[in-house]
């Protein structure tokens, strides 16, 4: 009985820790990664905790600019959130699975997962819908599909503009200006560069 009580307390504490990490992972990804990697995995005693931990781990690695080619973290999250949990976490899990395939140069697998993520993110997480469109553009670029790449980046810029997120608006403009330049649309590229230079 005592063991059950202690296990329950550990579960509550780990869940609280993961929830806390989620609140600051975007602003302080290095701290988030340190906390996530310090968690004793034996305390992840439910499928939900293991999935949440895996998703946040994948997210923290990405936000610390660590390219992950192993799909195990994202797959653990996808397999759980596909059937239960929030649609937002499912969309994010699919995105990180696609990202792992992209870094592993498995572009066909990446585009398949992005196609799954797009409709889920469209209703559950607009920010990640923008991420999906940017990653789609990168995959299209690897396959020399310039038209699809441009369309995806233009859509990403539209999404971030609606969110009024200046940082990601500028990221989208930078990527789009490069794409315009590669497609010899010099005036369009120059216009975006001038907007970027005048941005705060």
mmCIF file of C-alpha atoms in Angstrom:
data_model
loop_
_atom_site.group_PDB
_atom_site.id
_atom_site.type_symbol
_atom_site.label_atom_id
_atom_site.label_comp_id
_atom_site.label_asym_id
_atom_site.label_seq_id
_atom_site.Cartn_x
_atom_site.Cartn_y
_atom_site.Cartn_z
ATOM 1 C CA UNK A 1 0.000 0.000 0.000
ATOM 2 C CA UNK A 2 2.828 2.372 0.919
ATOM 3 C CA UNK A 3 4.583 1.531 -2.358
ATOM 4 C CA UNK A 4 1.419 2.403 -4.281
ATOM 5 C CA UNK A 5 1.149 5.737 -2.487
ATOM 6 C CA UNK A 6 4.801 6.593 -3.227
ATOM 7 C CA UNK A 7 4.380 5.589 -6.870
ATOM 8 C CA UNK A 8 1.316 7.808 -7.108
ATOM 9 C CA UNK A 9 3.221 10.735 -5.603
ATOM 10 C CA UNK A 10 6.053 10.223 -8.114
ATOM 11 C CA UNK A 11 3.541 10.164 -10.968
ATOM 12 C CA UNK A 12 1.975 13.430 -9.826
ATOM 13 C CA UNK A 13 5.404 15.077 -9.432
ATOM 14 C CA UNK A 14 6.647 13.947 -12.874
ATOM 15 C CA UNK A 15 3.407 15.104 -14.519
ATOM 16 C CA UNK A 16 3.784 18.509 -12.841
ATOM 17 C CA UNK A 17 7.428 18.745 -13.945
ATOM 18 C CA UNK A 18 6.524 17.988 -17.570
ATOM 19 C CA UNK A 19 3.657 20.489 -17.479
ATOM 20 C CA UNK A 20 6.047 23.126 -16.100
ATOM 21 C CA UNK A 21 8.632 22.395 -18.792
ATOM 22 C CA UNK A 22 6.003 22.954 -21.458
ATOM 23 C CA UNK A 23 5.432 26.513 -20.204
ATOM 24 C CA UNK A 24 9.042 27.623 -20.739
ATOM 25 C CA UNK A 25 10.440 25.274 -23.378
ATOM 26 C CA UNK A 26 10.131 27.876 -26.165
ATOM 27 C CA UNK A 27 11.910 30.658 -24.250
ATOM 28 C CA UNK A 28 14.441 28.529 -22.340
ATOM 29 C CA UNK A 29 15.023 25.351 -24.376
ATOM 30 C CA UNK A 30 18.423 24.666 -22.793
ATOM 31 C CA UNK A 31 16.922 24.587 -19.301
ATOM 32 C CA UNK A 32 14.005 22.505 -20.555
ATOM 33 C CA UNK A 33 16.340 19.945 -22.122
ATOM 34 C CA UNK A 34 18.371 19.666 -18.911
ATOM 35 C CA UNK A 35 15.247 19.033 -16.832
ATOM 36 C CA UNK A 36 13.824 16.520 -19.303
ATOM 37 C CA UNK A 37 17.051 14.534 -19.484
ATOM 38 C CA UNK A 38 17.363 14.555 -15.684
ATOM 39 C CA UNK A 39 14.005 12.831 -15.191
ATOM 40 C CA UNK A 40 14.331 9.232 -14.041
ATOM 41 C CA UNK A 41 12.603 7.249 -16.800
ATOM 42 C CA UNK A 42 11.512 4.626 -14.283
ATOM 43 C CA UNK A 43 9.148 7.297 -12.910
ATOM 44 C CA UNK A 44 7.400 7.465 -16.293
ATOM 45 C CA UNK A 45 5.006 4.744 -15.237
ATOM 46 C CA UNK A 46 2.082 5.457 -17.569
ATOM 47 C CA UNK A 47 1.867 5.568 -21.369
ATOM 48 C CA UNK A 48 0.666 9.150 -21.183
ATOM 49 C CA UNK A 49 3.711 10.272 -19.178
ATOM 50 C CA UNK A 50 6.083 8.422 -21.509
ATOM 51 C CA UNK A 51 4.450 10.004 -24.558
ATOM 52 C CA UNK A 52 4.511 13.513 -23.046
ATOM 53 C CA UNK A 53 8.152 13.097 -22.019
ATOM 54 C CA UNK A 54 9.095 11.829 -25.497
ATOM 55 C CA UNK A 55 7.322 14.724 -27.219
ATOM 56 C CA UNK A 56 8.916 17.362 -24.992
ATOM 57 C CA UNK A 57 12.314 15.681 -25.409
ATOM 58 C CA UNK A 58 12.001 15.828 -29.207
ATOM 59 C CA UNK A 59 10.833 19.428 -28.979
ATOM 60 C CA UNK A 60 13.693 20.484 -26.665
ATOM 61 C CA UNK A 61 16.317 18.842 -28.861
ATOM 62 C CA UNK A 62 14.972 20.675 -31.903
ATOM 63 C CA UNK A 63 14.813 24.025 -30.107
ATOM 64 C CA UNK A 64 18.444 23.519 -29.054
ATOM 65 C CA UNK A 65 19.377 23.017 -32.718
ATOM 66 C CA UNK A 66 20.222 19.350 -32.261
ATOM 67 C CA UNK A 67 19.312 17.458 -35.430
ATOM 68 C CA UNK A 68 17.788 14.094 -34.492
ATOM 69 C CA UNK A 69 17.707 11.339 -37.118
ATOM 70 C CA UNK A 70 16.351 8.715 -34.707
ATOM 71 C CA UNK A 71 12.560 8.519 -34.952
ATOM 72 C CA UNK A 72 12.031 6.651 -31.656
ATOM 73 C CA UNK A 73 11.036 9.663 -29.537
ATOM 74 C CA UNK A 74 8.520 11.037 -32.020
ATOM 75 C CA UNK A 75 7.114 7.586 -32.801
ATOM 76 C CA UNK A 76 6.458 6.943 -29.111
ATOM 77 C CA UNK A 77 4.482 10.177 -28.950
ATOM 78 C CA UNK A 78 2.656 9.604 -32.260
ATOM 79 C CA UNK A 79 1.560 6.094 -31.270
ATOM 80 C CA UNK A 80 -0.001 7.436 -28.087
ATOM 81 C CA UNK A 81 -1.562 10.701 -29.271
ATOM 82 C CA UNK A 82 -2.952 9.125 -32.408
ATOM 83 C CA UNK A 83 -5.617 7.428 -30.282
ATOM 84 C CA UNK A 84 -5.778 9.522 -27.104
ATOM 85 C CA UNK A 85 -4.708 12.826 -25.652
ATOM 86 C CA UNK A 86 -4.861 16.219 -27.292
ATOM 87 C CA UNK A 87 -4.971 16.841 -31.039
ATOM 88 C CA UNK A 88 -2.360 19.558 -30.494
ATOM 89 C CA UNK A 89 0.135 17.030 -29.169
ATOM 90 C CA UNK A 90 -0.703 14.659 -32.013
ATOM 91 C CA UNK A 91 0.034 17.371 -34.585
ATOM 92 C CA UNK A 92 3.308 18.213 -32.867
ATOM 93 C CA UNK A 93 4.310 14.554 -32.657
ATOM 94 C CA UNK A 94 3.715 14.076 -36.373
ATOM 95 C CA UNK A 95 5.788 17.180 -37.101
ATOM 96 C CA UNK A 96 8.773 15.923 -35.087
ATOM 97 C CA UNK A 97 8.489 12.502 -36.701
ATOM 98 C CA UNK A 98 8.589 14.182 -40.115
ATOM 99 C CA UNK A 99 11.545 16.270 -38.951
ATOM 100 C CA UNK A 100 13.526 13.189 -37.902
ATOM 101 C CA UNK A 101 12.929 11.646 -41.326
ATOM 102 C CA UNK A 102 13.990 14.906 -42.975
ATOM 103 C CA UNK A 103 17.289 14.972 -41.070
ATOM 104 C CA UNK A 104 17.786 11.307 -41.993
ATOM 105 C CA UNK A 105 17.258 12.242 -45.680
ATOM 106 C CA UNK A 106 14.139 10.047 -45.890
ATOM 107 C CA UNK A 107 12.205 12.755 -47.692
ATOM 108 C CA UNK A 108 9.427 10.462 -48.913
ATOM 109 C CA UNK A 109 8.607 9.446 -45.322
ATOM 110 C CA UNK A 110 8.881 13.035 -44.157
ATOM 111 C CA UNK A 111 6.353 14.347 -46.653
ATOM 112 C CA UNK A 112 3.903 11.565 -45.746
ATOM 113 C CA UNK A 113 3.990 12.493 -42.051
ATOM 114 C CA UNK A 114 3.666 16.185 -42.908
ATOM 115 C CA UNK A 115 0.565 15.395 -44.967
ATOM 116 C CA UNK A 116 -0.903 13.719 -41.866
ATOM 117 C CA UNK A 117 0.130 16.595 -39.600
ATOM 118 C CA UNK A 118 -1.278 19.403 -41.739
ATOM 119 C CA UNK A 119 -5.037 18.815 -41.270
ATOM 120 C CA UNK A 120 -4.599 18.104 -37.549
ATOM 121 C CA UNK A 121 -2.501 21.236 -36.989
ATOM 122 C CA UNK A 122 -4.960 23.275 -39.057
ATOM 123 C CA UNK A 123 -7.607 22.801 -36.360
ATOM 124 C CA UNK A 124 -5.417 22.319 -33.278
ATOM 125 C CA UNK A 125 -2.203 24.352 -33.489
ATOM 126 C CA UNK A 126 -1.725 27.187 -35.986
ATOM 127 C CA UNK A 127 1.890 27.775 -34.991
ATOM 128 C CA UNK A 128 2.797 24.182 -35.816
ATOM 129 C CA UNK A 129 0.810 24.424 -39.027
ATOM 130 C CA UNK A 130 3.312 27.107 -39.998
ATOM 131 C CA UNK A 131 6.170 24.789 -38.993
ATOM 132 C CA UNK A 132 4.655 22.060 -41.154
ATOM 133 C CA UNK A 133 4.497 24.361 -44.189
ATOM 134 C CA UNK A 134 8.129 25.471 -43.726
ATOM 135 C CA UNK A 135 9.323 21.874 -43.436
ATOM 136 C CA UNK A 136 7.246 20.907 -46.471
ATOM 137 C CA UNK A 137 9.028 23.671 -48.383
ATOM 138 C CA UNK A 138 12.399 22.254 -47.330
ATOM 139 C CA UNK A 139 11.415 18.791 -48.554
ATOM 140 C CA UNK A 140 10.153 20.217 -51.855
ATOM 141 C CA UNK A 141 13.448 22.083 -52.213
ATOM 142 C CA UNK A 142 15.396 18.830 -51.806
ATOM 143 C CA UNK A 143 13.302 17.379 -54.637
ATOM 144 C CA UNK A 144 13.734 20.486 -56.848
ATOM 145 C CA UNK A 145 10.012 21.273 -56.782
ATOM 146 C CA UNK A 146 10.361 25.068 -56.740
ATOM 147 C CA UNK A 147 6.686 25.830 -57.333
ATOM 148 C CA UNK A 148 5.511 23.702 -54.398
ATOM 149 C CA UNK A 149 8.300 25.124 -52.236
ATOM 150 C CA UNK A 150 7.170 28.690 -52.950
ATOM 151 C CA UNK A 151 3.522 27.858 -52.290
ATOM 152 C CA UNK A 152 4.367 26.262 -48.936
ATOM 153 C CA UNK A 153 6.492 29.222 -47.814
ATOM 154 C CA UNK A 154 3.865 31.748 -48.909
ATOM 155 C CA UNK A 155 1.289 29.793 -46.902
ATOM 156 C CA UNK A 156 3.610 29.763 -43.873
ATOM 157 C CA UNK A 157 3.989 33.544 -44.089
ATOM 158 C CA UNK A 158 0.202 33.895 -44.284
ATOM 159 C CA UNK A 159 -0.232 31.709 -41.189
ATOM 160 C CA UNK A 160 2.349 33.599 -39.126
ATOM 161 C CA UNK A 161 0.909 36.934 -40.238
ATOM 162 C CA UNK A 162 -2.516 35.895 -38.939
ATOM 163 C CA UNK A 163 -0.874 34.896 -35.658
ATOM 164 C CA UNK A 164 0.889 38.293 -35.583
ATOM 165 C CA UNK A 165 4.114 36.538 -34.555
ATOM 166 C CA UNK A 166 6.919 38.869 -35.650
ATOM 167 C CA UNK A 167 9.720 36.374 -35.080
ATOM 168 C CA UNK A 168 8.204 33.661 -37.263
ATOM 169 C CA UNK A 169 6.974 36.212 -39.798
ATOM 170 C CA UNK A 170 10.602 37.219 -40.271
ATOM 171 C CA UNK A 171 11.755 33.597 -40.440
ATOM 172 C CA UNK A 172 9.183 32.937 -43.172
ATOM 173 C CA UNK A 173 10.182 36.105 -45.046
ATOM 174 C CA UNK A 174 13.852 35.118 -44.926
ATOM 175 C CA UNK A 175 13.134 31.636 -46.293
ATOM 176 C CA UNK A 176 10.762 33.022 -48.892
ATOM 177 C CA UNK A 177 13.262 35.648 -50.061
ATOM 178 C CA UNK A 178 15.843 32.894 -50.611
ATOM 179 C CA UNK A 179 13.315 30.901 -52.588
ATOM 180 C CA UNK A 180 12.397 33.951 -54.691
ATOM 181 C CA UNK A 181 16.088 34.541 -55.344
ATOM 182 C CA UNK A 182 16.612 30.931 -56.452
ATOM 183 C CA UNK A 183 13.660 31.307 -58.804
ATOM 184 C CA UNK A 184 15.028 34.549 -60.289
ATOM 185 C CA UNK A 185 12.188 36.629 -58.796
ATOM 186 C CA UNK A 186 14.637 39.318 -57.792
ATOM 187 C CA UNK A 187 12.172 42.143 -57.169
ATOM 188 C CA UNK A 188 10.114 39.968 -54.806
ATOM 189 C CA UNK A 189 13.288 38.866 -52.994
ATOM 190 C CA UNK A 190 14.494 42.457 -52.671
ATOM 191 C CA UNK A 191 11.154 43.618 -51.290
ATOM 192 C CA UNK A 192 11.218 41.013 -48.534
ATOM 193 C CA UNK A 193 14.854 41.807 -47.716
ATOM 194 C CA UNK A 194 13.981 45.479 -47.342
ATOM 195 C CA UNK A 195 11.093 44.548 -45.023
ATOM 196 C CA UNK A 196 13.458 42.401 -42.951
ATOM 197 C CA UNK A 197 16.036 45.171 -42.679
ATOM 198 C CA UNK A 198 13.400 47.625 -41.457
ATOM 199 C CA UNK A 199 11.976 45.172 -38.917
ATOM 200 C CA UNK A 200 12.591 45.730 -35.231
#
